[in-house]
mmCIF file of N, CA, C and O and ligand atoms in Angstrom:
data_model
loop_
_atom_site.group_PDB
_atom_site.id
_atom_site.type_symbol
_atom_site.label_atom_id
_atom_site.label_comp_id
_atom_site.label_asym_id
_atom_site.label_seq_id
_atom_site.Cartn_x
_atom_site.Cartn_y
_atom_site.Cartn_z
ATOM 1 N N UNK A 1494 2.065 6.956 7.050
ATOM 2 C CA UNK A 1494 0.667 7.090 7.497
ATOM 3 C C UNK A 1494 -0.067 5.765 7.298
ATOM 4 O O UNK A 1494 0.158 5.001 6.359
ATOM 5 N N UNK A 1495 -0.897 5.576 8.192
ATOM 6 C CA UNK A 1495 -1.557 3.872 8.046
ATOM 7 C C UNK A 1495 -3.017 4.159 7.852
ATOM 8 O O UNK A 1495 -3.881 4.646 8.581
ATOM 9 N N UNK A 1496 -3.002 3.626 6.444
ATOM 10 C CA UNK A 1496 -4.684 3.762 5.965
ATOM 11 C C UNK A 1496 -5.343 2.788 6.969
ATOM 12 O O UNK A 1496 -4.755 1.858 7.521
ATOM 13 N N UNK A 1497 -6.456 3.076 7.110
ATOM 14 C CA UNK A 1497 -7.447 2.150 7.717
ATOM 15 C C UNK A 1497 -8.854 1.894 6.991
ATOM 16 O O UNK A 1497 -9.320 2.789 6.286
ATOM 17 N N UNK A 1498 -9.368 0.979 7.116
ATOM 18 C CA UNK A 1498 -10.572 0.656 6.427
ATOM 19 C C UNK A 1498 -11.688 1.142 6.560
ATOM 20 O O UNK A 1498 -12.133 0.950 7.692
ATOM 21 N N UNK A 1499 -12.565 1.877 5.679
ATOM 22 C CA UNK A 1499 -13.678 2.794 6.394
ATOM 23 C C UNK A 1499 -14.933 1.854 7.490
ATOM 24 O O UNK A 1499 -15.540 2.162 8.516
ATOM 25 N N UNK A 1500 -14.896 0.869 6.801
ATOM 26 C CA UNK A 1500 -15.832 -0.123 7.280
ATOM 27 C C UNK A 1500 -15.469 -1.084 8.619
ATOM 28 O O UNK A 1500 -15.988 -1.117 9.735
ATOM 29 N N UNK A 1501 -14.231 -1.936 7.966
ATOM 30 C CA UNK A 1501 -14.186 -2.295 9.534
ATOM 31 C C UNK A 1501 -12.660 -1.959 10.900
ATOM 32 O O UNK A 1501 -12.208 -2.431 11.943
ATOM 33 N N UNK A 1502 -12.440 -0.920 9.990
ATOM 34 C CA UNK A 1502 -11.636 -0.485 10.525
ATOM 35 C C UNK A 1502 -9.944 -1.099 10.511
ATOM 36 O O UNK A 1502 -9.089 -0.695 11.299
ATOM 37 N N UNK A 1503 -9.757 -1.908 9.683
ATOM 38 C CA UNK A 1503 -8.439 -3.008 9.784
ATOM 39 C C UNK A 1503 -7.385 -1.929 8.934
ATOM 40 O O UNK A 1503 -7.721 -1.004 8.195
ATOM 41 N N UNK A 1504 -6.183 -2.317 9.254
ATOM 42 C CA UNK A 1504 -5.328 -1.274 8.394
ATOM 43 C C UNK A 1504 -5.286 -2.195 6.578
ATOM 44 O O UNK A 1504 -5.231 -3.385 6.270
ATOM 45 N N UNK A 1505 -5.333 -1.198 5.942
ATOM 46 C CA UNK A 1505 -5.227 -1.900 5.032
ATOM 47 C C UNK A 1505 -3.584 -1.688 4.228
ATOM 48 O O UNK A 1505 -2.769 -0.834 4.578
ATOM 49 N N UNK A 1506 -3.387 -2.646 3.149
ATOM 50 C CA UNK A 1506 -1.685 -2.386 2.464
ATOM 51 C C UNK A 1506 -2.371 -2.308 0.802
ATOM 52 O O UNK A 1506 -3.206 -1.527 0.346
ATOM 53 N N UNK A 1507 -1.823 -3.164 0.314
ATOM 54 C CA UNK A 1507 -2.228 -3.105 -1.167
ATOM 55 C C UNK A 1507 -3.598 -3.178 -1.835
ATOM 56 O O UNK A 1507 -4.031 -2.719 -2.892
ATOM 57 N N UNK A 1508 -4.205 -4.010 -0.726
ATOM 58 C CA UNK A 1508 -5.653 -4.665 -1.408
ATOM 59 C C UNK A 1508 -6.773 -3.534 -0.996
ATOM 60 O O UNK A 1508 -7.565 -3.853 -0.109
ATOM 61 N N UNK A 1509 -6.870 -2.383 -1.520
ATOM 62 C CA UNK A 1509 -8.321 -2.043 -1.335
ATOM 63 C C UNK A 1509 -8.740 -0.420 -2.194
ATOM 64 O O UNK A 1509 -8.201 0.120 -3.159
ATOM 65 N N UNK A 1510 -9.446 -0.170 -1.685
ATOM 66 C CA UNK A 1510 -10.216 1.027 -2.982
ATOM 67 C C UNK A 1510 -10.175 2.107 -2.225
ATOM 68 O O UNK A 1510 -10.414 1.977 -1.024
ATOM 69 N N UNK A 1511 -9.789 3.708 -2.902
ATOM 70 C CA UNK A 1511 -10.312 4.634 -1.778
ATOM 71 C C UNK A 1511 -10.809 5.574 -2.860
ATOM 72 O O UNK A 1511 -10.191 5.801 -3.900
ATOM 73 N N UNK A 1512 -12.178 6.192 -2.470
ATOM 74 C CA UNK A 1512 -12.973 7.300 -3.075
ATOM 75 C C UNK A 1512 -13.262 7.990 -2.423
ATOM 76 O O UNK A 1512 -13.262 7.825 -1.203
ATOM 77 N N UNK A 1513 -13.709 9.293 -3.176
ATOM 78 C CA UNK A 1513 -13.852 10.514 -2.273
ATOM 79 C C UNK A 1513 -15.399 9.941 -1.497
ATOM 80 O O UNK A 1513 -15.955 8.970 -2.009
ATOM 81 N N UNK A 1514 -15.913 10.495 -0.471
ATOM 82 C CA UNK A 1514 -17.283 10.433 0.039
ATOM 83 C C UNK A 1514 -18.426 10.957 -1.379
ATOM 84 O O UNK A 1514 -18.185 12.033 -1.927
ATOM 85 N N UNK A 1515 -19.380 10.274 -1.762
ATOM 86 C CA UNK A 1515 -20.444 10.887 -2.558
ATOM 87 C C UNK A 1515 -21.048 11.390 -2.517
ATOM 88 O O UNK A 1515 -21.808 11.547 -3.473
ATOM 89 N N UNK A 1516 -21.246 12.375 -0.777
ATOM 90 C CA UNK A 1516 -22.559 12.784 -0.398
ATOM 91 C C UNK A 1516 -21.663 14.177 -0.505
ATOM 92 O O UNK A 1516 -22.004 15.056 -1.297
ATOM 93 N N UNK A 1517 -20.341 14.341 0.452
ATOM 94 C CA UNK A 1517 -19.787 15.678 0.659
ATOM 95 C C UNK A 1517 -18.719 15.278 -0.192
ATOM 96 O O UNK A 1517 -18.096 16.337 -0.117
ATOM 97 N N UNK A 1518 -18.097 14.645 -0.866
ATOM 98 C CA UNK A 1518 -16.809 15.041 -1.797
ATOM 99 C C UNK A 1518 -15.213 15.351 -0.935
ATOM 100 O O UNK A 1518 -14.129 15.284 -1.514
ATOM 101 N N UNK A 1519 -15.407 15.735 0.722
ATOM 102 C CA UNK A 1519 -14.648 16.105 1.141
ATOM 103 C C UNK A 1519 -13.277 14.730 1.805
ATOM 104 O O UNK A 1519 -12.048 14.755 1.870
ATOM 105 N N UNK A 1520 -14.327 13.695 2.174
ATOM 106 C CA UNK A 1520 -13.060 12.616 2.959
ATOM 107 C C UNK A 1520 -13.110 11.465 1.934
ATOM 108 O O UNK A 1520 -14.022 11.189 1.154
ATOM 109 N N UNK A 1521 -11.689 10.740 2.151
ATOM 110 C CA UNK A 1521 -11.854 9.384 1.738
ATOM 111 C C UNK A 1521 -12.201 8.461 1.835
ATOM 112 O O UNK A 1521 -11.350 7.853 2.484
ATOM 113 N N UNK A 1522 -13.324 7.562 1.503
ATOM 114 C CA UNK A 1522 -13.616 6.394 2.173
ATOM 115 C C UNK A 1522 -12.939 5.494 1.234
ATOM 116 O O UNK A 1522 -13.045 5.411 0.010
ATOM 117 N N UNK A 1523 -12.169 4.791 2.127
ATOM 118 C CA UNK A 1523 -11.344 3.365 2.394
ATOM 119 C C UNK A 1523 -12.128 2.157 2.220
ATOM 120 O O UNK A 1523 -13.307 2.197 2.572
ATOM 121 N N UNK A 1524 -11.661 1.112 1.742
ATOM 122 C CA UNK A 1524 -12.661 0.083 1.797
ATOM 123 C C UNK A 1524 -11.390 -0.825 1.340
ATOM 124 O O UNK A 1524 -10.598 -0.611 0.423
ATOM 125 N N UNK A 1525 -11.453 -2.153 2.477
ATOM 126 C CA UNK A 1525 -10.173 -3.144 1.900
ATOM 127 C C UNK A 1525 -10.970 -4.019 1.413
ATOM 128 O O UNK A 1525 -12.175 -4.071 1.660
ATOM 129 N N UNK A 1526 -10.171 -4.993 0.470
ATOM 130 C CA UNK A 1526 -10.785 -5.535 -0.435
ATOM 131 C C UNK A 1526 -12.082 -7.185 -0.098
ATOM 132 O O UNK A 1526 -12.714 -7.928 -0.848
ATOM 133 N N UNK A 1527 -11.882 -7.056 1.692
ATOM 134 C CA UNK A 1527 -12.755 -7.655 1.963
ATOM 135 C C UNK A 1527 -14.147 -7.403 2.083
ATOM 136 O O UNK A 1527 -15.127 -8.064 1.741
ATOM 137 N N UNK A 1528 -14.017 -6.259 2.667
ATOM 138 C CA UNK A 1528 -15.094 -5.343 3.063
ATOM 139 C C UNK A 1528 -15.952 -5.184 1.564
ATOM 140 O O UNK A 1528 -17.181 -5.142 1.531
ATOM 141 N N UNK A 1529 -15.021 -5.100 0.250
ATOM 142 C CA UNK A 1529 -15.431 -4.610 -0.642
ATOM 143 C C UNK A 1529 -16.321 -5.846 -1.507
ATOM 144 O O UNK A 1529 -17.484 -5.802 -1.911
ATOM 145 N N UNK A 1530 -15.440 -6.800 -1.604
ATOM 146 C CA UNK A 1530 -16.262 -8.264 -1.861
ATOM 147 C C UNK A 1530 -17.240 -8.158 -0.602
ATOM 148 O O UNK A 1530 -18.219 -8.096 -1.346
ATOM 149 N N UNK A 1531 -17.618 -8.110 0.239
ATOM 150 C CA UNK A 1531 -19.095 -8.327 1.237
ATOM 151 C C UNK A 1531 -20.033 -7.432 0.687
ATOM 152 O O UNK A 1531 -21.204 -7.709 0.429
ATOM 153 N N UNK A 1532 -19.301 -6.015 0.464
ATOM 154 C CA UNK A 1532 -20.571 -5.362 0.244
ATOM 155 C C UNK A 1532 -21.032 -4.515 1.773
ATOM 156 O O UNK A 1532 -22.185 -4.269 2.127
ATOM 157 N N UNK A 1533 -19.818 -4.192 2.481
ATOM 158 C CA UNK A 1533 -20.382 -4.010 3.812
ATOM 159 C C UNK A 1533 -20.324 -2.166 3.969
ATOM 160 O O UNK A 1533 -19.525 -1.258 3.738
ATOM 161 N N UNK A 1534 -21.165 -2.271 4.294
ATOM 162 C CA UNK A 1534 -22.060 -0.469 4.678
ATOM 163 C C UNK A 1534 -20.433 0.247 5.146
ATOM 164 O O UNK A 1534 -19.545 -0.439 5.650
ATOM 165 N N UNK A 1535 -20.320 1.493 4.902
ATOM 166 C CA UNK A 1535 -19.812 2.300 5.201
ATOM 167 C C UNK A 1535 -19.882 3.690 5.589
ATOM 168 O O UNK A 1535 -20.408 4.335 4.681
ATOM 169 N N UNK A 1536 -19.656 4.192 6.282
ATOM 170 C CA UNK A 1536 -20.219 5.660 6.796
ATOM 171 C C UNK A 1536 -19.221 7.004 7.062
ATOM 172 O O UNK A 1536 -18.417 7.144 7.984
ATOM 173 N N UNK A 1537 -19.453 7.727 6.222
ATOM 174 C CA UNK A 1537 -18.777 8.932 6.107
ATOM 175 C C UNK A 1537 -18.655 9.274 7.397
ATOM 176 O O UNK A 1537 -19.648 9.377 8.117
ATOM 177 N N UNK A 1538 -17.085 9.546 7.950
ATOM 178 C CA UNK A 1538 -17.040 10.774 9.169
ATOM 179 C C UNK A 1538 -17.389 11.763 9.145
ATOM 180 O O UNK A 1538 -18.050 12.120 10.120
ATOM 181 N N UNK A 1539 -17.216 12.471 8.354
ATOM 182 C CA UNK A 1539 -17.586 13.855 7.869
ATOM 183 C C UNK A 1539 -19.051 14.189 8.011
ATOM 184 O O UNK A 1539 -19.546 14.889 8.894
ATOM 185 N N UNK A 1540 -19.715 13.546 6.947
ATOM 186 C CA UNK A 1540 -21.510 13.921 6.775
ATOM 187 C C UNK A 1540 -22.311 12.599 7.654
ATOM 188 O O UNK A 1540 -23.216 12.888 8.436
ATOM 189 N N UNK A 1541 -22.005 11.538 7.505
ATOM 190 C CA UNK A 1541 -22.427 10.756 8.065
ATOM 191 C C UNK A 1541 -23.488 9.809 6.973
ATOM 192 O O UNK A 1541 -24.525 9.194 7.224
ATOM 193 N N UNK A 1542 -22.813 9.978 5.822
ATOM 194 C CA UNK A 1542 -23.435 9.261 5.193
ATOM 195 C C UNK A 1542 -22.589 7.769 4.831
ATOM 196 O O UNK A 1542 -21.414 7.408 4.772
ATOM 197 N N UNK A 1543 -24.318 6.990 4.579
ATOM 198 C CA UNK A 1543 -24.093 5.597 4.430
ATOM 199 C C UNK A 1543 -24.432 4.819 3.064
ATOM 200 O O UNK A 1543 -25.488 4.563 2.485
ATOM 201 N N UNK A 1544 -22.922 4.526 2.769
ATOM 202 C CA UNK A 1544 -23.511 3.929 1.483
ATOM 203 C C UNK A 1544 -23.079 2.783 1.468
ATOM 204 O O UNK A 1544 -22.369 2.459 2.420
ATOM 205 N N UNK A 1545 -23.417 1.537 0.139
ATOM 206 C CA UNK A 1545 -22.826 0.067 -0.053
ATOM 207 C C UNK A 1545 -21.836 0.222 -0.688
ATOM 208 O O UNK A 1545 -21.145 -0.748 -1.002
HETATM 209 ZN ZN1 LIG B 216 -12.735 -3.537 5.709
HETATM 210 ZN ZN1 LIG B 217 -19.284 12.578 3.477
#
């Protein structure tokens, strides 16, 4: 299965973080470790929430 990055969408391999969503608990948001050094917005599929 090929993770992808919640933010900008790139597949990611070793380098990055995944947590549950904070708003619904239900999906994972992905974040590779670039995205994660920027600081760049991400948005739940699920609820549609946006966090840093
Ligand atoms: Zn990214
Ligand atoms: Zn959510």
């Amino acid at each position: 299965m090929v993770l992808k990055c919640s933010s900008c969408n790139r597949e990611v391999f070793d380098d990055y973080i995944k947590f549950k969503c904070p708003a619904c608990g239900k999906l994972e948001i992905i974040r590779c470790e670039k995205c994660r050094a920027m600081s760049v917005k991400y948005t739940c599929p699920e609820c549609g929430f946006e966090g840093p």
